[in-house]
Short mmCIF file of C-alpha atoms in Angstrom, two decimals:
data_model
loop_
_atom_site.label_atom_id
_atom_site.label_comp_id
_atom_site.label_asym_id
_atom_site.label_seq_id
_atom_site.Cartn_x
_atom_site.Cartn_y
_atom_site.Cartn_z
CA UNK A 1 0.00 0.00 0.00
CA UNK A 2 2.89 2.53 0.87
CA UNK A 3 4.46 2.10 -2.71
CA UNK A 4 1.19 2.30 -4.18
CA UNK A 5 -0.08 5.82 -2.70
CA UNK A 6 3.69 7.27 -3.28
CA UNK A 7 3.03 6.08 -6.83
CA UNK A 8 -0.38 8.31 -6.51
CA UNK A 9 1.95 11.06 -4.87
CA UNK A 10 4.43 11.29 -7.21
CA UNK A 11 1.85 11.72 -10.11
CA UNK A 12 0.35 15.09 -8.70
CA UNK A 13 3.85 16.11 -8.03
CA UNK A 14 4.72 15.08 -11.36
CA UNK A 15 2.02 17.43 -12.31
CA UNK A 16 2.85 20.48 -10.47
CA UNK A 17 6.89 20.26 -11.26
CA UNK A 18 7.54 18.63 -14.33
CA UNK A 19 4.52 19.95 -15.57
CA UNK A 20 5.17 23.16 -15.03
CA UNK A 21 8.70 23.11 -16.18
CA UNK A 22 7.76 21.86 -19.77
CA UNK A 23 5.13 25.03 -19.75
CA UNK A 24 8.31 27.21 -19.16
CA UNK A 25 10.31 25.44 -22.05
CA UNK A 26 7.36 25.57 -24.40
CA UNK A 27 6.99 29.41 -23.27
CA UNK A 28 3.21 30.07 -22.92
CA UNK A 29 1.35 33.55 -24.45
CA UNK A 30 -1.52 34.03 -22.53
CA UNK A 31 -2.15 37.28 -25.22
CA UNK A 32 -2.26 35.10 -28.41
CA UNK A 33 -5.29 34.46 -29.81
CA UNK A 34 -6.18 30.55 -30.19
CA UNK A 35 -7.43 28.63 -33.27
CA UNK A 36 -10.88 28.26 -31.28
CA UNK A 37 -11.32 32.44 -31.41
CA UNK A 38 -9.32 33.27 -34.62
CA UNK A 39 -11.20 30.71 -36.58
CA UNK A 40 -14.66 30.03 -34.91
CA UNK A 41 -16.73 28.03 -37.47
CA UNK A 42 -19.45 26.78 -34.97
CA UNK A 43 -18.60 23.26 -35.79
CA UNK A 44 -15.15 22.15 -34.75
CA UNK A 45 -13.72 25.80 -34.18
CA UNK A 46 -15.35 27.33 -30.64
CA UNK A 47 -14.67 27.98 -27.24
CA UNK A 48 -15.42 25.86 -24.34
CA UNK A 49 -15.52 25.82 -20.36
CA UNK A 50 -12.15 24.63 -18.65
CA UNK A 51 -13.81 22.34 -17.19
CA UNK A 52 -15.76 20.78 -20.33
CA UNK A 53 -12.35 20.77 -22.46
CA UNK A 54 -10.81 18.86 -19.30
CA UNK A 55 -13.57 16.24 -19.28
CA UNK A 56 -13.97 16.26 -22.86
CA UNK A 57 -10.15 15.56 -23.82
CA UNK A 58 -10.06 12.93 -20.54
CA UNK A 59 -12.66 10.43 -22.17
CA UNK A 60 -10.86 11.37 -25.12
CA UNK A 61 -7.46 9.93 -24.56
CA UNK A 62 -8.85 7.80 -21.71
CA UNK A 63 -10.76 4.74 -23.16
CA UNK A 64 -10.79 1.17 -21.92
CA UNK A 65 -6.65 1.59 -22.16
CA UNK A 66 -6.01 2.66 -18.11
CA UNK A 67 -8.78 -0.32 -17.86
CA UNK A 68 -8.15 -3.04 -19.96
CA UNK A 69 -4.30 -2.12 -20.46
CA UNK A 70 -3.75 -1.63 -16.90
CA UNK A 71 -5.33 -5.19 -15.97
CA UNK A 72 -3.19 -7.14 -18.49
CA UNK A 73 0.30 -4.78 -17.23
CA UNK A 74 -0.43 -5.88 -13.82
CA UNK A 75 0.04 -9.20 -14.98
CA UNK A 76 3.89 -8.49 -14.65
CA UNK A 77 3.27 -7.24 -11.22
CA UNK A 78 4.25 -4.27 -9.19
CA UNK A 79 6.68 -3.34 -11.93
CA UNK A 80 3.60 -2.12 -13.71
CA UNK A 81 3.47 0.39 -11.14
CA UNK A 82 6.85 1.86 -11.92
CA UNK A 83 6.25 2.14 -15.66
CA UNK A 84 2.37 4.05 -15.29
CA UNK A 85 4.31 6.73 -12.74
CA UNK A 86 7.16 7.28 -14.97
CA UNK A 87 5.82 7.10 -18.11
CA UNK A 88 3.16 9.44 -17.63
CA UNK A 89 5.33 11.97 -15.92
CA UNK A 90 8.52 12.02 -17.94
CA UNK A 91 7.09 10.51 -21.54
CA UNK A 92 3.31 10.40 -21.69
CA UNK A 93 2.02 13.72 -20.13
CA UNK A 94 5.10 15.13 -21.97
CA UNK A 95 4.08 14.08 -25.26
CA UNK A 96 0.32 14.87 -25.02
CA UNK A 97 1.63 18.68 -24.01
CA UNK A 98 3.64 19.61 -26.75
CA UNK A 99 1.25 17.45 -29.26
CA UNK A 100 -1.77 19.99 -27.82
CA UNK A 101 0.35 23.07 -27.95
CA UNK A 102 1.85 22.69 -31.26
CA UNK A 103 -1.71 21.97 -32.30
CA UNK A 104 -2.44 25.34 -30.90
CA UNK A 105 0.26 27.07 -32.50
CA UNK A 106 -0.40 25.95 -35.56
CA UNK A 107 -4.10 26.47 -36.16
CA UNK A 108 -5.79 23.61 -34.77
CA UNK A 109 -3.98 21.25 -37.41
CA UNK A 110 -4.01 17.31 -37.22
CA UNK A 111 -0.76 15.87 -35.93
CA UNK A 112 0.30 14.46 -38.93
CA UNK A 113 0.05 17.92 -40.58
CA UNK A 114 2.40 19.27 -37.63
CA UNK A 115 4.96 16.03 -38.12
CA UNK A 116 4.92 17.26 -41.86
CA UNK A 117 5.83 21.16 -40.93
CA UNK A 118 9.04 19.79 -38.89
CA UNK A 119 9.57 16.20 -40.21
CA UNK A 120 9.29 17.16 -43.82
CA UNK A 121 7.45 15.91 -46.48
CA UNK A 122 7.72 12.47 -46.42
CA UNK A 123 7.14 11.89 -43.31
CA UNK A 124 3.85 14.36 -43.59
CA UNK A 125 2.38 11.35 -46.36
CA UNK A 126 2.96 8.83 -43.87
CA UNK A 127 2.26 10.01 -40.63
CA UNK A 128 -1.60 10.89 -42.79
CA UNK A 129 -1.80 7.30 -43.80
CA UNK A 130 -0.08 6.07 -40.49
CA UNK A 131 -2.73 8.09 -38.50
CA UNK A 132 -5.95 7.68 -40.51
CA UNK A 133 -5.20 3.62 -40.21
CA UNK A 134 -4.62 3.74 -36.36
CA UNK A 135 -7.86 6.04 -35.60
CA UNK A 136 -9.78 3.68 -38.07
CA UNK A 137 -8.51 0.73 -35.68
CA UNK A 138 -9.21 2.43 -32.55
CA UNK A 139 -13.14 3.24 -33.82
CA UNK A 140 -13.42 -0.89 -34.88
CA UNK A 141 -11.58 -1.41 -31.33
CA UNK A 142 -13.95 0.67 -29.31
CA UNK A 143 -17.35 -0.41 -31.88
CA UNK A 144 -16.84 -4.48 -31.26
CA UNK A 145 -15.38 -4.27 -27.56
CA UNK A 146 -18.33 -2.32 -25.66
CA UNK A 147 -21.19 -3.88 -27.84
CA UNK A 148 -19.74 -7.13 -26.31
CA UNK A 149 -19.53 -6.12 -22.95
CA UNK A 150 -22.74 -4.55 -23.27
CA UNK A 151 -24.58 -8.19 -24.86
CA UNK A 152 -22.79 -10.05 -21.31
CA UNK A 153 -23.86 -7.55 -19.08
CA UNK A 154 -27.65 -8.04 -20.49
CA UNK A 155 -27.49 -11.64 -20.36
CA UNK A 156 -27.09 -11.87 -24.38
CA UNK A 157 -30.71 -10.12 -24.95
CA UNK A 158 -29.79 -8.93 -27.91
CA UNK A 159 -27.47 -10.07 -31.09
CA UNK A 160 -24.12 -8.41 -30.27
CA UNK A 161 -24.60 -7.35 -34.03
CA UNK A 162 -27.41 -5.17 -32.72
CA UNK A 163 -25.51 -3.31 -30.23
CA UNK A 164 -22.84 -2.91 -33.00
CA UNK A 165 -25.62 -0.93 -35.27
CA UNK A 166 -26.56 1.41 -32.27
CA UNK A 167 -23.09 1.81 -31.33
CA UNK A 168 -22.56 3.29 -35.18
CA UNK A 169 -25.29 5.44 -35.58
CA UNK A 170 -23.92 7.03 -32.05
CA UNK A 171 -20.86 7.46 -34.06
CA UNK A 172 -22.19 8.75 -36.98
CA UNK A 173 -24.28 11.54 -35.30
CA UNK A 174 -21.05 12.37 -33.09
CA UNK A 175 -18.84 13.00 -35.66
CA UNK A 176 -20.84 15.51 -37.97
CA UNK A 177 -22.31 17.27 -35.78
CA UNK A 178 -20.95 20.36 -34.22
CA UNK A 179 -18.76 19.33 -30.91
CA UNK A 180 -21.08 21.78 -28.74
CA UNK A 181 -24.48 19.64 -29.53
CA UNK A 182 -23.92 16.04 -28.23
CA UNK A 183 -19.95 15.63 -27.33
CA UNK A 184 -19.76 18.14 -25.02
CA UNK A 185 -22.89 17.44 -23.35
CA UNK A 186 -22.16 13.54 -22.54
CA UNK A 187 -18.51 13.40 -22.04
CA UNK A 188 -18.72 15.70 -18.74
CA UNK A 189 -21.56 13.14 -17.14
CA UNK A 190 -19.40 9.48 -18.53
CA UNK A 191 -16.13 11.48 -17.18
CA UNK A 192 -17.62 11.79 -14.06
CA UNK A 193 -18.57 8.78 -13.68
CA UNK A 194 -15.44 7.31 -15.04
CA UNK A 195 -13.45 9.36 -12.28
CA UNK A 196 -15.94 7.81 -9.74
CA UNK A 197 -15.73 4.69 -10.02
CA UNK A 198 -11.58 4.63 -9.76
CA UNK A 199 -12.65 6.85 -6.68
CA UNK A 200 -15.06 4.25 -5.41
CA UNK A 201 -12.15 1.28 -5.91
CA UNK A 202 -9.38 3.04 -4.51
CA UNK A 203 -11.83 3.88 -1.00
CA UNK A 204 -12.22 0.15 -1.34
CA UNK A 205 -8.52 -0.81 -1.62
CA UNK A 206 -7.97 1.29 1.32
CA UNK A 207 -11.06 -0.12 3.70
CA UNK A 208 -11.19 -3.41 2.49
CA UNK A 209 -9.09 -6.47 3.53
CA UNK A 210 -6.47 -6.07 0.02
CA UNK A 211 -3.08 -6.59 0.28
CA UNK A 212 -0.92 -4.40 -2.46
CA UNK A 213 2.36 -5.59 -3.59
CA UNK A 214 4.82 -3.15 -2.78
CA UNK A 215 7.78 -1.78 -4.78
CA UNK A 216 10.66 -3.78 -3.47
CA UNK A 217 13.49 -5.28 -5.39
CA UNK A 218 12.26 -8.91 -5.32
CA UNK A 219 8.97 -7.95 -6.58
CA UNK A 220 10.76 -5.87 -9.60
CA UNK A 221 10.45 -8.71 -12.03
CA UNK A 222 8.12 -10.45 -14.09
CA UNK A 223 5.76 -11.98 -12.46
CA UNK A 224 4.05 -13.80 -15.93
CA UNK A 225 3.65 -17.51 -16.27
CA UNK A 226 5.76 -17.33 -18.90
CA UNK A 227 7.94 -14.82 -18.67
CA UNK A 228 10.31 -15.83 -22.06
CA UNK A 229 7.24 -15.86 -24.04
CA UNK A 230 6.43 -12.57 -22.81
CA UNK A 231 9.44 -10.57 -21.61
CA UNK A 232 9.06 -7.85 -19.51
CA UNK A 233 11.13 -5.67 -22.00
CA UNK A 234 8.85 -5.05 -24.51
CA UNK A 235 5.58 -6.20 -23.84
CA UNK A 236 4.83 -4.52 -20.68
CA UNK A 237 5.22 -0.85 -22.67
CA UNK A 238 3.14 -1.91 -25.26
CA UNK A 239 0.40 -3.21 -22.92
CA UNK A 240 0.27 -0.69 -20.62
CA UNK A 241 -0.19 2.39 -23.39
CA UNK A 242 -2.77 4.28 -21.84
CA UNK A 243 -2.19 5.03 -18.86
CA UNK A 244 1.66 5.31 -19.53
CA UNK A 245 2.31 7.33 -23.11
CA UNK A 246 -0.42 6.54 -26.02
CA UNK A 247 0.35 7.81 -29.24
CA UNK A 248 -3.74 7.64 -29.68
CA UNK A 249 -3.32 10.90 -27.57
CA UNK A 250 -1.63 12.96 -29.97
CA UNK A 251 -4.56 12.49 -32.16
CA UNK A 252 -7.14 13.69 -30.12
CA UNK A 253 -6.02 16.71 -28.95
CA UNK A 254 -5.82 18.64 -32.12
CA UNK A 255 -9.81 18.48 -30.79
CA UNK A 256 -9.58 20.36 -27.96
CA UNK A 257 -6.80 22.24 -29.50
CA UNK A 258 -9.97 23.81 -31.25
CA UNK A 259 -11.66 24.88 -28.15
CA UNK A 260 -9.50 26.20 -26.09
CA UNK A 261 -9.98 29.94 -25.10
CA UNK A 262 -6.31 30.51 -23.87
CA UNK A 263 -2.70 28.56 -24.16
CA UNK A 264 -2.33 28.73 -20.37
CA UNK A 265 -5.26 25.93 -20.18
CA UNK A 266 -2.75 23.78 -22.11
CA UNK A 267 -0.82 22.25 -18.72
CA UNK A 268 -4.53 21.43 -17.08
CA UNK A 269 -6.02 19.99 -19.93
CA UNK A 270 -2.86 17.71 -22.25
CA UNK A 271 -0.61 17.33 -19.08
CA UNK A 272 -3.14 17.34 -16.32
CA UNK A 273 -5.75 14.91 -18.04
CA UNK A 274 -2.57 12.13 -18.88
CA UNK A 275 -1.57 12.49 -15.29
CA UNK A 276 -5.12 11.79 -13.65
CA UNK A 277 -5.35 8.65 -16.76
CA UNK A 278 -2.06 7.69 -14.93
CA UNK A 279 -3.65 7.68 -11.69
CA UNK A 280 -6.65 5.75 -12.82
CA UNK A 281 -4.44 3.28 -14.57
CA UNK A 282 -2.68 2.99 -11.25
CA UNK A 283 -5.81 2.46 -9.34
CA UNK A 284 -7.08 -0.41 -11.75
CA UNK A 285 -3.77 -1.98 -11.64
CA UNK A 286 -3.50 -2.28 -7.99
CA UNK A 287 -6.85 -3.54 -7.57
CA UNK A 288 -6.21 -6.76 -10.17
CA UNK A 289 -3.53 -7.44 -8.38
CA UNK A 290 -5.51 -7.68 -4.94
CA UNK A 291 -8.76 -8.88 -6.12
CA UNK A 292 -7.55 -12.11 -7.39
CA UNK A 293 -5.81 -12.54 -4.39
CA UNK A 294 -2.44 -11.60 -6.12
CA UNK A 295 -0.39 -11.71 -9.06
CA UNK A 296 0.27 -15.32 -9.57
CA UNK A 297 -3.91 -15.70 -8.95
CA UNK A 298 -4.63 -12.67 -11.37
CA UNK A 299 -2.67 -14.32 -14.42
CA UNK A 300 -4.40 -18.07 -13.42
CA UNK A 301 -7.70 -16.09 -13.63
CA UNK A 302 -6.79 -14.04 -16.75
CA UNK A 303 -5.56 -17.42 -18.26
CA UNK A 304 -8.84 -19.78 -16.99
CA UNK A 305 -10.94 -16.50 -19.19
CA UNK A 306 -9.16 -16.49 -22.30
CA UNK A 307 -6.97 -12.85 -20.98
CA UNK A 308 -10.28 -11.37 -21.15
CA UNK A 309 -9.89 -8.03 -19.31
CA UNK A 310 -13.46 -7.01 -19.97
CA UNK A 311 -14.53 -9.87 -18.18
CA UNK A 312 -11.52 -9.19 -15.19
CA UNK A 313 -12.89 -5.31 -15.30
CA UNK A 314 -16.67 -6.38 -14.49
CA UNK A 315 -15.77 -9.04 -11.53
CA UNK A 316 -13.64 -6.15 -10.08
CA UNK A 317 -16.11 -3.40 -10.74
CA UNK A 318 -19.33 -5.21 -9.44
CA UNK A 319 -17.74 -7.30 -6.46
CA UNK A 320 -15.72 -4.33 -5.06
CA UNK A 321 -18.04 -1.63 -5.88
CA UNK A 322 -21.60 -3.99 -5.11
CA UNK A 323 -24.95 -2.98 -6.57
CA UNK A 324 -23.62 0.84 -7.70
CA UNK A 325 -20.63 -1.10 -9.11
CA UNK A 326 -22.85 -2.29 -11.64
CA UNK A 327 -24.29 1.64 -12.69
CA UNK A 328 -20.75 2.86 -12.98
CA UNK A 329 -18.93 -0.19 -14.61
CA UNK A 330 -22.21 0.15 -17.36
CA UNK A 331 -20.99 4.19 -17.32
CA UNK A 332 -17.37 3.66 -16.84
CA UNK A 333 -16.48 0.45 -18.80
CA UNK A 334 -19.01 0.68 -21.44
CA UNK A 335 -19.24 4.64 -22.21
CA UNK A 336 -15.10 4.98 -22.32
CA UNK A 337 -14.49 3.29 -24.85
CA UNK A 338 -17.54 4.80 -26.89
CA UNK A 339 -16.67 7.92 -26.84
CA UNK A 340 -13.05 7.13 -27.78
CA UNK A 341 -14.38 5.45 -30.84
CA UNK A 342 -16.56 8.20 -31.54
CA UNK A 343 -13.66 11.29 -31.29
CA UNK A 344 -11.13 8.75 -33.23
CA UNK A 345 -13.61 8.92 -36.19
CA UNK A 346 -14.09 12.78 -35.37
CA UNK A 347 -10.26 12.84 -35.87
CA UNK A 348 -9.50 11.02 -38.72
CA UNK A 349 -12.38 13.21 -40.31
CA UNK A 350 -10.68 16.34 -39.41
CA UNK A 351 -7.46 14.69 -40.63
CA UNK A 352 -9.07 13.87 -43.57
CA UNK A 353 -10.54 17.07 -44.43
CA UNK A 354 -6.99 19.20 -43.55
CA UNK A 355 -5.38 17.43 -46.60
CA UNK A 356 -7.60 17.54 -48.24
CA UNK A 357 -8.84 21.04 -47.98
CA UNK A 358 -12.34 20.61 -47.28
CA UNK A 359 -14.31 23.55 -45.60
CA UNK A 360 -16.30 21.51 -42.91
CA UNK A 361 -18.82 23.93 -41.83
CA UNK A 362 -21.19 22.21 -44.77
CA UNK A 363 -22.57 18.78 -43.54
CA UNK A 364 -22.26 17.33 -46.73
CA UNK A 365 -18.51 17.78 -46.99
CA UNK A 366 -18.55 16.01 -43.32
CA UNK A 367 -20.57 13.21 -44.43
CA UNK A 368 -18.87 12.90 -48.26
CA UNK A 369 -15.53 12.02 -45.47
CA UNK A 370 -16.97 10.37 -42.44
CA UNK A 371 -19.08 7.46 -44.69
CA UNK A 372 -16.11 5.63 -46.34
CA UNK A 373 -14.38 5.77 -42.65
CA UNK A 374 -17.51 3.96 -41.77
CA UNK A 375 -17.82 1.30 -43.95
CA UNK A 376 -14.15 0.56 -43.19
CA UNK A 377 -14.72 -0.21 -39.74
CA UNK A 378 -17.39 -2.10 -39.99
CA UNK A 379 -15.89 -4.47 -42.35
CA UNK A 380 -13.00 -4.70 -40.02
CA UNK A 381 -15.57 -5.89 -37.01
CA UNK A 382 -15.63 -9.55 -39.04
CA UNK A 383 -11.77 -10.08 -38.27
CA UNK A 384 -11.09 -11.32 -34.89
CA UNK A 385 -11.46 -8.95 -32.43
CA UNK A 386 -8.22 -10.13 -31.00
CA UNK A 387 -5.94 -9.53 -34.17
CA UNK A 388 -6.36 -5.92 -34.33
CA UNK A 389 -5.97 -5.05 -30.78
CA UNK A 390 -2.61 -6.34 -31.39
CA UNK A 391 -1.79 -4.47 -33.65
CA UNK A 392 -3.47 -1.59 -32.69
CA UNK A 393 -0.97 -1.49 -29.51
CA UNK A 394 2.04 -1.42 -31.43
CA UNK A 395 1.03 1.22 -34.03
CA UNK A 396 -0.08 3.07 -31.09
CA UNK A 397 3.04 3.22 -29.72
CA UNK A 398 5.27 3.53 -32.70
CA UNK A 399 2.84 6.67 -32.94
CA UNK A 400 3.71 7.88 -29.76
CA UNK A 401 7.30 7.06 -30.63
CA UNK A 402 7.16 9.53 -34.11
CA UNK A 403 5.33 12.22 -32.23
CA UNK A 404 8.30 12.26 -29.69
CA UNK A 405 10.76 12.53 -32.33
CA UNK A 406 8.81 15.16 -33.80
CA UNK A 407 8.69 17.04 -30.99
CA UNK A 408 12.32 16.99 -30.19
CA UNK A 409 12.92 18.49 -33.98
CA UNK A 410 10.77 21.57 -32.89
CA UNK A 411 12.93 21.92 -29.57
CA UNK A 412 16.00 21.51 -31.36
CA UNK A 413 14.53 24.25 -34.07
CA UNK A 414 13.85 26.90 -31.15
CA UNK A 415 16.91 26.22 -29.18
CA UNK A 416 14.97 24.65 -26.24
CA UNK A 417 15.60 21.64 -24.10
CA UNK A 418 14.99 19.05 -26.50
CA UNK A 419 16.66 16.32 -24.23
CA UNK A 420 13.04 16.15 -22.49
CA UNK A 421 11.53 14.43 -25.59
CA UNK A 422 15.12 13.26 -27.15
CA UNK A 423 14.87 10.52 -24.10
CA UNK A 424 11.64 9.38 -24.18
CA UNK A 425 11.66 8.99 -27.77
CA UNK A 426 15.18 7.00 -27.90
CA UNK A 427 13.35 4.38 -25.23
CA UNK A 428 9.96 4.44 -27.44
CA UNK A 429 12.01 3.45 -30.81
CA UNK A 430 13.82 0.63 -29.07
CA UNK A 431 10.65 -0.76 -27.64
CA UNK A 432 8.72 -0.67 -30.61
CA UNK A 433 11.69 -1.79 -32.87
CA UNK A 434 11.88 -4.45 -29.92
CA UNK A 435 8.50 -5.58 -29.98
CA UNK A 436 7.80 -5.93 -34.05
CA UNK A 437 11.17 -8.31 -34.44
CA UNK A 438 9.66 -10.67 -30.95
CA UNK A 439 5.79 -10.14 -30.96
CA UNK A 440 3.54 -13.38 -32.30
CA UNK A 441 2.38 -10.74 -34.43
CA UNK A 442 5.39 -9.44 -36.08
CA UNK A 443 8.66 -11.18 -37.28
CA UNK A 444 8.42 -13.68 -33.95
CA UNK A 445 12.54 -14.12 -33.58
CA UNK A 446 14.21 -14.94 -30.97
CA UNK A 447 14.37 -13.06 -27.15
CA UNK A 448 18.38 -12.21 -27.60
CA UNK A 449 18.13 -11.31 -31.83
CA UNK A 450 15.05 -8.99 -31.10
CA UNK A 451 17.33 -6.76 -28.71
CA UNK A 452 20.29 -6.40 -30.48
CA UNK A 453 17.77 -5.67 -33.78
CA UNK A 454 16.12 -3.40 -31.97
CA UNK A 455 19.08 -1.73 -30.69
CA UNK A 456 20.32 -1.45 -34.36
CA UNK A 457 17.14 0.12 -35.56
CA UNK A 458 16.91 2.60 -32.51
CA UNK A 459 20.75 3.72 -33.47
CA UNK A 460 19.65 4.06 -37.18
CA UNK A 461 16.91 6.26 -36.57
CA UNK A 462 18.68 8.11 -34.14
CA UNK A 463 21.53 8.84 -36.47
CA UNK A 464 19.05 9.40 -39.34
CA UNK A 465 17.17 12.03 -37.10
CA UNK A 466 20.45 13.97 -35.84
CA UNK A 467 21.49 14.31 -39.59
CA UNK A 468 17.88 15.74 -41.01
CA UNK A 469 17.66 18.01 -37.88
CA UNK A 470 20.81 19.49 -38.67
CA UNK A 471 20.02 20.40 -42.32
CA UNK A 472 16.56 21.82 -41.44
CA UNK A 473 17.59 23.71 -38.51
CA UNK A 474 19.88 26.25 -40.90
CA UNK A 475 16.25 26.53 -42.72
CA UNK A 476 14.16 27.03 -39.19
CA UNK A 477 16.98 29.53 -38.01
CA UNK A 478 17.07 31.47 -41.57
CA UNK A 479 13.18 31.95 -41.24
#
């Protein structure tokens, strides 16, 4: 318990220090005028509460990932612990910043736009592909995964197929219409609730007979049943995503980028909201690892269910929590991952529309780019479910990973301290690079060939990197 609430601690002071020191090297204007006033359209352009952008960008980035992703990382055991506090703080919150606030700074533009203005060209045509793929993935994610929770928790009522159609016409309806008409009227009510219920499991952890692992050396390993077949180094940074750093992130908040009334919101709502996902990640984490008695009976009951999380997320919710358990893990477990889905088809509709140049106040410019986005995902609900959450992870994080590179180019261009994103993003490459050469899914080669592969391909990039940043920097300095 006393490693687990310093995990908490260090998280808010994360928040207050580190957070406020990457404000300072960004270098907020309170004077200049956002995207959301500069270029009010009434759709996508306006000005919202604080508070609403908060919630709003929360739910966003939040999901099932510091759910599902925290119950399957605490299958390593307390070392799960280590990587939610210190990715959040020193990679994730970092990243969803300077993703927000280079958003801002550059007119509300998608992130692969912004890769494109200090990446170049190439990597502009990619990172558009690269990003319109992943959000498609995350909508068929969050479309099949909450219409199946929802069919179990109503004893199988309905056809799952059925909650798949209402599910999409939720979607549809979210992403054309203006953000002010049905996004930011739900998302402050599921955020809520979402907040709750990690509230109501961490007053049970406390009053209730749970025994937390604690951060000590002998617990710092992994604690899998098989820990070759899944080493700790890669798997647990790809599992744990949200929660930790999420390249997902850097796509929603272009969003809020939109709605924001002044840059000094930008440390409550891109640093603040990854910090609280951290601490919810943390809370869900610790309470899989109690719940089940402890790690070794977590991974036997994770096993015994096919390493269904959904169904490891209701026992939790609706045995810890009782009858009210039930109302929030509906809100909580269920809504989350909707309205992910929903602003990850907003977002690759926005992307969609900035290269292509489409004026989006019309409807029928929205719909002429949200149907085909549609029908995309719903032919991708008839491949197993399982497949592309695989592979949405990785590409999740080798988004993450680009965004961190392509933040350290603008540092390096302005002369700031570009060593706060140079670090994170060296560690992102080699676990990604790591992960495609040993994952089932990828090139499946052996533990010891996978690091020194990935070690090679980090050192490539990183070389590759130091050499275009040099070039372009005479440009950035000359302009």
């Amino acid at each position: 318990m006393i490693s687990f609430l310093l995990s908490i601690g260090a998280l808010i002071l994360g928040y207050f220090t580190y957070g406020k020191f990457m404000e300072r090297i960004f270098g907020v204007d309170k004077d200049r005028e956002t995207p959301a006033v500069r270029l009010r359209d009434e759709v996508d352009f306006m000005t919202l509460p604080t508070w609403k952008v908060f919630l709003i960008q929360f739910l966003n980035i939040a999901g099932l990932g510091p759910i599902f992703g925290a119950i399957a990382g605490a299958m390593f055991g307390p070392a799960a612990f280590l990587w939610i506090v210190l990715g959040s703080i020193f990679a994730g919150a970092v990243h969803d910043y300077f993703s927000g606030m280079l958003s801002i700074r550059h007119d509300g533009l998608s992130i692969s736009e912004v890769v494109g203005i200090y990446l170049g060209p190439t990597a502009k045509q990619f990172m558009r592909l690269f990003s319109v793929v992943l959000l498609i993935f995350v909508g068929t994610v969050f479309l099949v995964g909450p219409a199946k929770i929802i069919d179990g928790m109503t004893g199988n009522m309905w056809n799952v197929w059925i909650w798949v159609a209402i599910i999409l016409v939720y979607y549809v309806l979210s992403t054309l219409l203006p953000i002010d008409k049905l996004i930011s009227k739900l998302y402050p009510i599921f955020g809520v609730a979402m907040l709750l219920m990690a509230i109501g499991l961490l007053i049970a952890l406390f009053f209730g007979d749970y025994h937390i692992p604690e951060l000590v050396p002998s617990n710092l390993r992994n604690m899998t049943n098989d820990p070759e077949a899944t080493p700790l180094f890669p798997i647990l940074f790809i599992t744990i995503a949200c929660g930790a750093i999420s390249g997902f992130h850097a796509t929603q908040s272009p969003l809020m980028a939109r709605c924001m009334k002044n840059e000094a919101q930008g440390r409550k709502i891109f640093y603040g909201t990854m910090v609280t996902e951290g601490i919810v990640a943390l809370i869900w984490a610790a309470a899989a690892m109690t719940f089940f008695g402890n790690v070794e009976g977590l991974n036997g009951a994770m096993i015994a269910n096919n390493n269904n999380a959904a169904w490891a997320a209701n026992e939790i919710s609706l045995n810890m929590l009782g009858q009210i358990g039930g109302v929030l893990a509906l809100l909580g477990i269920v809504a989350a991952p909707i309205t992910s889905g929903d602003t990850a088809f907003r977002s690759a509709r926005l992307i969609l529309s900035d290269i292509f140049k489409s004026n989006q106040k019309k409807i029928v410019n929205r719909l002429l780019i949200s149907l085909p986005l549609f029908v995309i995902a719903f032919v991708l609900t008839q491949i197993d479910f399982g497949i592309i959450w695989r592979y949405f992870a990785w590409s999740n994080q080798t988004l993450a990973m680009i965004v961190l590179w392509t933040i350290t180019a603008y540092l390096i261009y302005e002369n700031k301290a570009y060593w706060v994103t140079l670090l994170p993003a060296i560690f992102m490459t080699m676990v990604c690079s790591t992960y495609i050469l040993i994952a089932p899914e990828g090139f499946q080669l052996p533990n010891e060939i996978s690091y020194i592969g990935g070690t090679l391909i980090t050192l490539t990039i990183t070389i590759a990197f130091w050499v275009y940043t040099s070039q372009k920097k005479k440009v950035f300095v000359g302009a």
